[in-house]
Short mmCIF file of C-alpha atoms in Angstrom, two decimals:
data_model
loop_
_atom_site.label_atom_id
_atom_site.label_comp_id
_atom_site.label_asym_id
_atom_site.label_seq_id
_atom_site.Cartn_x
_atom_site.Cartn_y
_atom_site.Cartn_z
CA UNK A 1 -1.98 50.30 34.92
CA UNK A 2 -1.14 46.87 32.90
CA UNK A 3 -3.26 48.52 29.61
CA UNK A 4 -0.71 51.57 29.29
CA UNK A 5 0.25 52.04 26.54
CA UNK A 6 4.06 51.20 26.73
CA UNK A 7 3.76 49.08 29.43
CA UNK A 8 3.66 44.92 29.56
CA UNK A 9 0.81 43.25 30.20
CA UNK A 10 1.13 40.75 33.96
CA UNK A 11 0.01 37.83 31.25
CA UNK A 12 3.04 38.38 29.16
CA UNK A 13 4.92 35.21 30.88
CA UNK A 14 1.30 33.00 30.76
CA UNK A 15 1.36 33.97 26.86
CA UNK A 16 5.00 32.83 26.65
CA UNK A 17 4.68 29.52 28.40
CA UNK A 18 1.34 28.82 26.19
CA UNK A 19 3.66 29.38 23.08
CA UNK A 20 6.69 26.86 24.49
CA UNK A 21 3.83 24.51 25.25
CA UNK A 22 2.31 24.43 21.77
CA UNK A 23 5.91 24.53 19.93
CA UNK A 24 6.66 21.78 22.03
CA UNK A 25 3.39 19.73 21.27
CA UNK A 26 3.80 20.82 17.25
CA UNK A 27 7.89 19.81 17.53
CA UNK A 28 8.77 16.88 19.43
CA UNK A 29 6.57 14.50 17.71
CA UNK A 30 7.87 16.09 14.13
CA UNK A 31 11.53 15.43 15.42
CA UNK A 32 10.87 11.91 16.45
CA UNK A 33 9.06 10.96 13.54
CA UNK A 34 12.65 12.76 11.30
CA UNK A 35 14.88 10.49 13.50
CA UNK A 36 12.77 7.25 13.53
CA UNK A 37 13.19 7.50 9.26
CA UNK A 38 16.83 6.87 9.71
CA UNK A 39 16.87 4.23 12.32
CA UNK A 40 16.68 0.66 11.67
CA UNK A 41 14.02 -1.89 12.71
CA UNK A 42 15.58 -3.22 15.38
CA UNK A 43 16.61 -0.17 17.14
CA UNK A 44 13.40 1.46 16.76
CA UNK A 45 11.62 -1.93 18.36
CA UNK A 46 14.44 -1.25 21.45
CA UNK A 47 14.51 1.76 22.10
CA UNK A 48 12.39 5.41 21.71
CA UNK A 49 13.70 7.98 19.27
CA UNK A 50 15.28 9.76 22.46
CA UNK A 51 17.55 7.09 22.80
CA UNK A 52 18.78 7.21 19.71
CA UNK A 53 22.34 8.86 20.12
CA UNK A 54 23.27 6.28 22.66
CA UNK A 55 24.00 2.98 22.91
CA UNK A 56 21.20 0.30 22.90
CA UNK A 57 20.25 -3.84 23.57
CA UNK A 58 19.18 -5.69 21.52
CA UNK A 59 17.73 -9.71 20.91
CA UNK A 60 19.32 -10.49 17.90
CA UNK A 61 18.98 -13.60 15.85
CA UNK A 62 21.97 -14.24 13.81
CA UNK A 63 23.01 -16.67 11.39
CA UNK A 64 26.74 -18.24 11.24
CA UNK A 65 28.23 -18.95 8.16
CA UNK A 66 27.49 -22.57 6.06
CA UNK A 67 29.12 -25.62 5.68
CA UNK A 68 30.14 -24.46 2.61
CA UNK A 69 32.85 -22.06 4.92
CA UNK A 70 34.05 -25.07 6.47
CA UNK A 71 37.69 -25.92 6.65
CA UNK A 72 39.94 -28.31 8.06
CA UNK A 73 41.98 -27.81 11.32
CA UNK A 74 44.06 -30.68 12.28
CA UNK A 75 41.23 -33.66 12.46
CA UNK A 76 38.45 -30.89 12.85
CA UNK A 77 36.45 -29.10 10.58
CA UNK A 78 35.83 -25.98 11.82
CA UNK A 79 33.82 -23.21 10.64
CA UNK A 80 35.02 -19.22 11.89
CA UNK A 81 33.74 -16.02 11.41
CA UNK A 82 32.05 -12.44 13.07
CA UNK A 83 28.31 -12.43 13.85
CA UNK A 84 28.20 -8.44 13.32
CA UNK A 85 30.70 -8.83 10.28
CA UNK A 86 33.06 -6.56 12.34
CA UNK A 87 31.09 -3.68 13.41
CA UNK A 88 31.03 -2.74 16.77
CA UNK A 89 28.99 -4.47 19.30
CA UNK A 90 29.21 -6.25 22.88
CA UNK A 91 27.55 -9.57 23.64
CA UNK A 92 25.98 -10.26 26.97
CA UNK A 93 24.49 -13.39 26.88
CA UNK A 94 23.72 -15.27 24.35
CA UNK A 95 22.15 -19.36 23.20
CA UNK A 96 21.08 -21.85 20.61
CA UNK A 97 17.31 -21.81 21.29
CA UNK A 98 14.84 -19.49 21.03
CA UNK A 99 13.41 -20.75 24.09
CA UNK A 100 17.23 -20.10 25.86
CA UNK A 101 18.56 -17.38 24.55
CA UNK A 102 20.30 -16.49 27.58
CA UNK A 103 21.97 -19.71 28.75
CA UNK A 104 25.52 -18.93 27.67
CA UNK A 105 28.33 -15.54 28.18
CA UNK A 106 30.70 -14.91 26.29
CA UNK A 107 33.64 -17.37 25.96
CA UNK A 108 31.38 -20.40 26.75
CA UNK A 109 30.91 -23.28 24.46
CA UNK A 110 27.52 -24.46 23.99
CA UNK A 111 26.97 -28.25 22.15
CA UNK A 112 25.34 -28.32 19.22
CA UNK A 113 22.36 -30.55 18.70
CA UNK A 114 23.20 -31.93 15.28
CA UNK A 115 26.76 -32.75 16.76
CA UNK A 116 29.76 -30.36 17.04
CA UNK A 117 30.57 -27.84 19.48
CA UNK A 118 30.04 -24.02 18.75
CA UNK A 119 31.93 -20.77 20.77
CA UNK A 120 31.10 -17.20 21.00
CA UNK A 121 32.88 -14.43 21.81
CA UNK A 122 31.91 -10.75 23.36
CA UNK A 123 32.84 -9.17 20.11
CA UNK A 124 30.87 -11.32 18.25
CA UNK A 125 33.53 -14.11 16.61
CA UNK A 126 32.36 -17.00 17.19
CA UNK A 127 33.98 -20.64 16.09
CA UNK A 128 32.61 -23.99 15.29
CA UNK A 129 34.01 -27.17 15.05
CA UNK A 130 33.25 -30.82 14.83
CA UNK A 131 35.27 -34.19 14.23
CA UNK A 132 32.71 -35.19 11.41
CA UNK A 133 31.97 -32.88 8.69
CA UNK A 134 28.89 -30.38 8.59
CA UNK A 135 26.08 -30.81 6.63
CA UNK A 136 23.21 -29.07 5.25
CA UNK A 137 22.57 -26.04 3.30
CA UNK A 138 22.27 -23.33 5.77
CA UNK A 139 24.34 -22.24 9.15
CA UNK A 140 22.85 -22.63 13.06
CA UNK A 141 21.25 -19.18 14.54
CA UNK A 142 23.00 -17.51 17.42
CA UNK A 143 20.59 -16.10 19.46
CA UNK A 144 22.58 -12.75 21.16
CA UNK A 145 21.53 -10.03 23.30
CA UNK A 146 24.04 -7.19 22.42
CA UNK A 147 24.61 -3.74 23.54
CA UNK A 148 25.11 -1.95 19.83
CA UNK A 149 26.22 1.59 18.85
CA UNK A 150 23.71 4.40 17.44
CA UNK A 151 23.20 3.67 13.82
CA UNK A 152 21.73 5.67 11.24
CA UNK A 153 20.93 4.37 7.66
CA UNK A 154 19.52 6.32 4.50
CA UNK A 155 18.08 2.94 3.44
CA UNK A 156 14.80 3.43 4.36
CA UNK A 157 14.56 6.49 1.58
CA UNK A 158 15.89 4.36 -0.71
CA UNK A 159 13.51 1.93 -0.27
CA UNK A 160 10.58 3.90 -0.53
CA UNK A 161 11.42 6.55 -2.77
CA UNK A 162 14.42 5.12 -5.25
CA UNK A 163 13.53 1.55 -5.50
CA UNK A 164 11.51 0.87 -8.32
CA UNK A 165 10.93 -2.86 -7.46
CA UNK A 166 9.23 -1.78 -4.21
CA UNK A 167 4.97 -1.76 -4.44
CA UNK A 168 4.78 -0.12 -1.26
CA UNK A 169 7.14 2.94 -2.25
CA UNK A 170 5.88 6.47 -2.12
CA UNK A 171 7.83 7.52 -5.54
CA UNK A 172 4.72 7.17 -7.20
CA UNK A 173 2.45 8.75 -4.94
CA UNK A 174 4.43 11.88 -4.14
CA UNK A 175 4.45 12.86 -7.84
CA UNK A 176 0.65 11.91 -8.06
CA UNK A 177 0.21 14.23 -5.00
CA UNK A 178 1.75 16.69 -6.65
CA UNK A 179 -0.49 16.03 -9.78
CA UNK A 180 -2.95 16.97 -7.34
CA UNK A 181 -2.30 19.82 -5.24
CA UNK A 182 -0.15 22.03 -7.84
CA UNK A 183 -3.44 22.83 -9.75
CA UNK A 184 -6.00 22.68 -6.89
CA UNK A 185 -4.12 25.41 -5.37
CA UNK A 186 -3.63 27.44 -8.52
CA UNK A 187 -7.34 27.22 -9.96
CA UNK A 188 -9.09 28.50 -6.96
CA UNK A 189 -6.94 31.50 -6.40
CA UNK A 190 -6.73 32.61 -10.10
CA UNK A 191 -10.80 32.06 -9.92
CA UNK A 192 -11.23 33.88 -6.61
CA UNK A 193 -8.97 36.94 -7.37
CA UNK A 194 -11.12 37.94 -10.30
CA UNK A 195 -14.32 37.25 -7.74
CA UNK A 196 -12.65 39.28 -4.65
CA UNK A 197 -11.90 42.21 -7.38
CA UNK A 198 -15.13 42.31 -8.64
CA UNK A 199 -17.24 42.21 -5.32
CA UNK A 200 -14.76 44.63 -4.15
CA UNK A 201 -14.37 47.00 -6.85
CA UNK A 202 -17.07 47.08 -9.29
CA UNK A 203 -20.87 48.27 -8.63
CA UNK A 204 -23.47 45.57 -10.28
CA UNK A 205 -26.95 44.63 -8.63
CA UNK A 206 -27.04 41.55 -6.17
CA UNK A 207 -23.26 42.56 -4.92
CA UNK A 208 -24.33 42.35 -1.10
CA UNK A 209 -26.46 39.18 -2.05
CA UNK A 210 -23.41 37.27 -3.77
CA UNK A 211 -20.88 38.50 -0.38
CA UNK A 212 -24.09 36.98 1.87
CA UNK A 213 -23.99 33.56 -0.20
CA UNK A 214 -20.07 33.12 -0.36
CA UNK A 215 -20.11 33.64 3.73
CA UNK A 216 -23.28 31.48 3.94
CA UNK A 217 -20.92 28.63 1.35
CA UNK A 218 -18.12 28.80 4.49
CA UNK A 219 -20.47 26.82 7.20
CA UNK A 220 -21.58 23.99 4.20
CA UNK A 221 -19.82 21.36 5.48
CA UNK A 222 -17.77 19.59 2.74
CA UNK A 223 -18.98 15.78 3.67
CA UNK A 224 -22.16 17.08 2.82
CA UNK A 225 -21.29 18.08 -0.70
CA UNK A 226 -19.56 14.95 -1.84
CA UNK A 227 -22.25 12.58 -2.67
CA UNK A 228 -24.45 15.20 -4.96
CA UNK A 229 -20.95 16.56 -6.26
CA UNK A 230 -19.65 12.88 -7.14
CA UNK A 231 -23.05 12.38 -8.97
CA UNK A 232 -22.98 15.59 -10.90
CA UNK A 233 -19.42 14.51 -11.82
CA UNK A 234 -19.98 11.26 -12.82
CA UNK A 235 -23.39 12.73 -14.84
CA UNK A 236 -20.88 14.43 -16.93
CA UNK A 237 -17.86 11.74 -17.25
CA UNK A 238 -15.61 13.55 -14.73
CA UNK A 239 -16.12 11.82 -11.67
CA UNK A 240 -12.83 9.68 -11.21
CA UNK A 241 -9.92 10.98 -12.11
CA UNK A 242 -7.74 14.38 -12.08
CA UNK A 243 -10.19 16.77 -13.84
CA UNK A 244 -13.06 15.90 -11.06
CA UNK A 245 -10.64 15.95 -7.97
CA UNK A 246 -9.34 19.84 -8.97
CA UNK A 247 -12.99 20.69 -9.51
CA UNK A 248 -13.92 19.09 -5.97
CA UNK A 249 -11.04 21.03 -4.50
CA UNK A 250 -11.87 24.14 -6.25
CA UNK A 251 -15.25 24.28 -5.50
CA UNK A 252 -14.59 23.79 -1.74
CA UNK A 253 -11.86 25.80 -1.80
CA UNK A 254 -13.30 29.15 -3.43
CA UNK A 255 -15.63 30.66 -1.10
CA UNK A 256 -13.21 31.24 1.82
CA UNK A 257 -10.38 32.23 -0.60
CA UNK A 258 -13.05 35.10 -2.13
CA UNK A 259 -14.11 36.17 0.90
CA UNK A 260 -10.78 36.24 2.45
CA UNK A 261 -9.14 38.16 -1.12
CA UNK A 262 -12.31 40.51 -1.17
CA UNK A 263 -12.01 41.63 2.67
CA UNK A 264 -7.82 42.16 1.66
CA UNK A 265 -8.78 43.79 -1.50
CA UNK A 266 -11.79 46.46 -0.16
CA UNK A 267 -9.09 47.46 2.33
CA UNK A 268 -6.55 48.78 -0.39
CA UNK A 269 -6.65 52.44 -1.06
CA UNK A 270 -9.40 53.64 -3.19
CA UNK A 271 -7.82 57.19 -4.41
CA UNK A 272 -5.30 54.76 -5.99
CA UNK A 273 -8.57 52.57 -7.78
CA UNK A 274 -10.07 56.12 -8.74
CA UNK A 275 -6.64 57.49 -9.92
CA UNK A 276 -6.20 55.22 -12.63
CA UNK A 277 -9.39 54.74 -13.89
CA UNK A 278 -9.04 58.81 -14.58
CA UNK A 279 -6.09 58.39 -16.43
CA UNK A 280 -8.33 55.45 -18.61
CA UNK A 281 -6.69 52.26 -17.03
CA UNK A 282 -9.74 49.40 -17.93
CA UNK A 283 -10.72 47.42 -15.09
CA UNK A 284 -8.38 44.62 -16.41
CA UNK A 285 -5.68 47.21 -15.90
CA UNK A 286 -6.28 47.48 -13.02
CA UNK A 287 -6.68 44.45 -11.50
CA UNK A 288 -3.85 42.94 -13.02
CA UNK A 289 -1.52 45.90 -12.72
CA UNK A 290 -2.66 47.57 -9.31
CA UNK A 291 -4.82 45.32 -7.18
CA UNK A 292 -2.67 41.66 -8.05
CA UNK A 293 0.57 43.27 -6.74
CA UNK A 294 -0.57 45.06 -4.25
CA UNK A 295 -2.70 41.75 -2.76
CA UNK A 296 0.46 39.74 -3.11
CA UNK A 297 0.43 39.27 0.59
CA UNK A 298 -3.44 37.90 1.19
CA UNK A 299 -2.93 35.76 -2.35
CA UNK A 300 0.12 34.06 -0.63
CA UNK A 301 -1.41 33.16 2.57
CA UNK A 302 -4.38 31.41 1.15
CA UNK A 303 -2.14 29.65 -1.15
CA UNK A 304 -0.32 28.34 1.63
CA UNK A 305 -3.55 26.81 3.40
CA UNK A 306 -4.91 25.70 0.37
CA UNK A 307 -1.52 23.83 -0.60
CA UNK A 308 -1.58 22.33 2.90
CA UNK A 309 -5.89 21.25 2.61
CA UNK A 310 -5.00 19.47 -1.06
CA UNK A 311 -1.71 17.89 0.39
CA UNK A 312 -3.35 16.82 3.21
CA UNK A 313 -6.38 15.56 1.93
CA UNK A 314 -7.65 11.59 2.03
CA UNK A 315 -11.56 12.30 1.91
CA UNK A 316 -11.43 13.91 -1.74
CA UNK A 317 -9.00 11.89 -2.90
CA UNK A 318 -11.02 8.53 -1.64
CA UNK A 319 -14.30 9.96 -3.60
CA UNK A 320 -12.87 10.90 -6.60
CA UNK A 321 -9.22 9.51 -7.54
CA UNK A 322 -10.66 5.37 -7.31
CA UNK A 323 -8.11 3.71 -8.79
CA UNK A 324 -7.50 -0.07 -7.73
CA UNK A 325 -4.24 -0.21 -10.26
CA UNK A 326 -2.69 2.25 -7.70
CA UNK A 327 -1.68 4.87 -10.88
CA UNK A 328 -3.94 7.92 -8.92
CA UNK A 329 -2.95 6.90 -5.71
CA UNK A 330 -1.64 10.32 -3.56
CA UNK A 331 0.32 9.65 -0.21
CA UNK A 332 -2.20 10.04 2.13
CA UNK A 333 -4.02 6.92 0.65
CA UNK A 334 -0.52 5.08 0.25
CA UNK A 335 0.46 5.61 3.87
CA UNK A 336 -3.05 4.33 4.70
CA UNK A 337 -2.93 1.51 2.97
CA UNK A 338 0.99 0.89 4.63
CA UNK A 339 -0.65 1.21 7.72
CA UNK A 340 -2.68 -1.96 6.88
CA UNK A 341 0.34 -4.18 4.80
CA UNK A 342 3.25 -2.82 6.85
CA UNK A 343 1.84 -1.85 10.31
CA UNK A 344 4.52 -3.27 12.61
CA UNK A 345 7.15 -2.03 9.97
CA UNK A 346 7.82 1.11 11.91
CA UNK A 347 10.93 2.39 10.04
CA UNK A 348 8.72 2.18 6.56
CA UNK A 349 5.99 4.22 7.93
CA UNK A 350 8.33 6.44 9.67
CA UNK A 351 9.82 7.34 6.35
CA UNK A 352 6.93 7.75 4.31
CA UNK A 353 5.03 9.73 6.81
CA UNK A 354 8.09 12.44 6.91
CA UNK A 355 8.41 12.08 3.34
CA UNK A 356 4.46 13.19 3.03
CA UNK A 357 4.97 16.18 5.70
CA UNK A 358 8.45 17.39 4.38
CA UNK A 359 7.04 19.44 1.71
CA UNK A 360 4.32 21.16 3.37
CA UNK A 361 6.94 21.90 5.56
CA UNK A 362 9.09 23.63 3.17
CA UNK A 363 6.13 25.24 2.01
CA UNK A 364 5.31 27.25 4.94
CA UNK A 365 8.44 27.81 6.56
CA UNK A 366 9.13 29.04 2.87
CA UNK A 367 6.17 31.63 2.85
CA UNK A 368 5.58 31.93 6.48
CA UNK A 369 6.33 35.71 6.26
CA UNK A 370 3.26 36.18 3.26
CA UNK A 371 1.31 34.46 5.97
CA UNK A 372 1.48 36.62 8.54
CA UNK A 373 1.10 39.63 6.46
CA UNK A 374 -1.59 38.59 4.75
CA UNK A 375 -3.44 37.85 7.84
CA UNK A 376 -3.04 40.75 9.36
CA UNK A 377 -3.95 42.90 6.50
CA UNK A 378 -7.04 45.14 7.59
CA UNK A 379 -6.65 44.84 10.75
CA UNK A 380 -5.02 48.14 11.34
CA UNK A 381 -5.44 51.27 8.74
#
């Protein structure tokens, strides 16, 4: 009785729970990697992303102001000031060593090695004095374990997208990405549309043969095309650089997008196809006026994957965009190469990874309803 029409399947709640589960998988790491970007080094080293609304400890190491702050107080000189320069935190313990840095609370005075007495306080004042004047050029560290507030900065996308004296910022690369992926997705689906129409539409010998090759092109695996393709590139002075790259992606990119456009396009109605070439429409008529608006749907969804394959892509971009001055470099290779120069810096790659998934992101969320349509055109008449 459960295959009714009318009636819900026993699976439906197995079917639901799979779809939490894989939302869930797909989600949570997305949302921690959007909350670590705005954290701060030293509460992302504390605590995980969950935590990040509430309160959290920390091991600080804090510098006091110089002896240039000193002042006199009766026959001491005495140096004052805040450790958190008055935002809000609460000290537990705190020392003078690195190797004590829990030997004091707050309100105790600790003695000072280079003479001079120094005290802290929960909220972080602390005050220093001594019957001889200090010296030197720099202050003593405070070593503090402190419970601070949640704290969310916009630094970190400053640093690596507005700062032009950072190396490791991902201004550059996102606009070489873009460089990229605008007309790798745009070549192959102007090139396949006129393929799809043609094997679709129009009666020449070897039709079946050409469908059987572009289906036989989808199981080539691209790793084994790069070599011969990087050679053939290189034989004619394209090999490193833009040009070769939206070739590469082309190339790769062309036999699913015909075969996916022809299989949309074969499905349309023919009396419509038949109509206008009676009333003396050429086939460039009707492709661009008929079958391109009406396929609207199927050239969106490929668009979408292809977008996200070029985006996404390291391999290609490794082969054929070489550049050791960094000017070709596309965010996958940047975040790479942060992973090797900044790998305990978790708030840099935090950023830079959400700043390379953000527009893909847009992207589909954007055209997700051309996606669905498009893939489930044909599957019902």
């Amino acid at each position: 009785m459960d295959n009714i029409a009318g009636t819900k399947s026993s699976l439906t709640w197995a079917v639901h729970i799979s779809v939490a589960v894989l939302v869930a998988l797909w989600l949570f790491p997305t949302v921690g990697l959007f909350v670590s970007s705005f954290r701060t080094a030293d509460q992302i080293s504390t605590s995980g992303w969950w935590k990040s609304l509430f309160p959290s400890e920390q091991n600080l190491t804090i510098r006091t102001a110089g002896p240039d702050a000193q002042g006199p107080d009766g026959p001491l000189f005495v140096i004052e000031g805040n450790l958190f320069d008055g935002k809000d935190a609460e000290i537990s313990v705190w020392g003078i060593s690195s190797r004590a840095i829990a030997d004091y609370v707050p309100g105790d005075t600790a003695e000072l090695k280079k003479g001079g007495r120094v005290t802290v306080q929960a909220n972080g004042d602390y005050r220093m004095e001594n019957e001889e004047e200090f010296t030197g050029s720099r202050g003593i560290r405070i070593f503090v374990t402190a419970e601070q507030p949640p704290e969310f900065t916009t630094e970190n996308y400053h640093n690596m997208l507005l700062d032009p004296k950072n190396v490791d910022g991902m201004a550059k690369a996102f606009f070489n990405t873009l460089t990229v992926t605008i007309p790798a997705t745009i070549i192959p689906i102007v090139v396949a549309a006129f393929a799809a129409y043609a094997l679709a539409w129009m009666d020449f010998p070897g039709r079946a043969l050409l469908i059987a090759c572009i289906v036989a092109l989808l199981v080539v695996p691209l790793q084994l095309a790069l070599i011969p393709l990087l050679k053939f590139h290189l034989g004619i002075g394209i090999g490193k650089g833009y040009l070769g790259t939206w070739f590469a992606h082309t190339g790769f990119g062309l036999p699913l997008a015909i075969y996916l456009l022809r299989n949309y396009m074969v499905g349309l109605p023919r009396d419509i196809i038949e109509n206008a070439r009676v009333d003396g429409a050429t086939e460039f008529q009707i492709f661009t006026k008929i079958i391109l608006p009406l396929s609207f749907p199927a050239l969106a969804s490929f668009a979408i994957f292809q977008f996200l394959w070029t985006w996404n892509d390291l391999l290609v971009a490794k082969v054929f965009l070489i550049d050791s001055s960094g000017k070709t470099t596309v965010m996958t290779a940047q975040i790479v190469e942060l992973l090797g120069t900044r790998g305990g810096n978790w708030e840099i790659l935090a950023t830079a990874a959400f700043v390379s998934i953000a527009v893909p992101l847009g992207v589909f969320f954007a055209m997700q309803k051309y996606l669905v349509r498009g893939l489930l055109a044909g599957s019902v008449k």
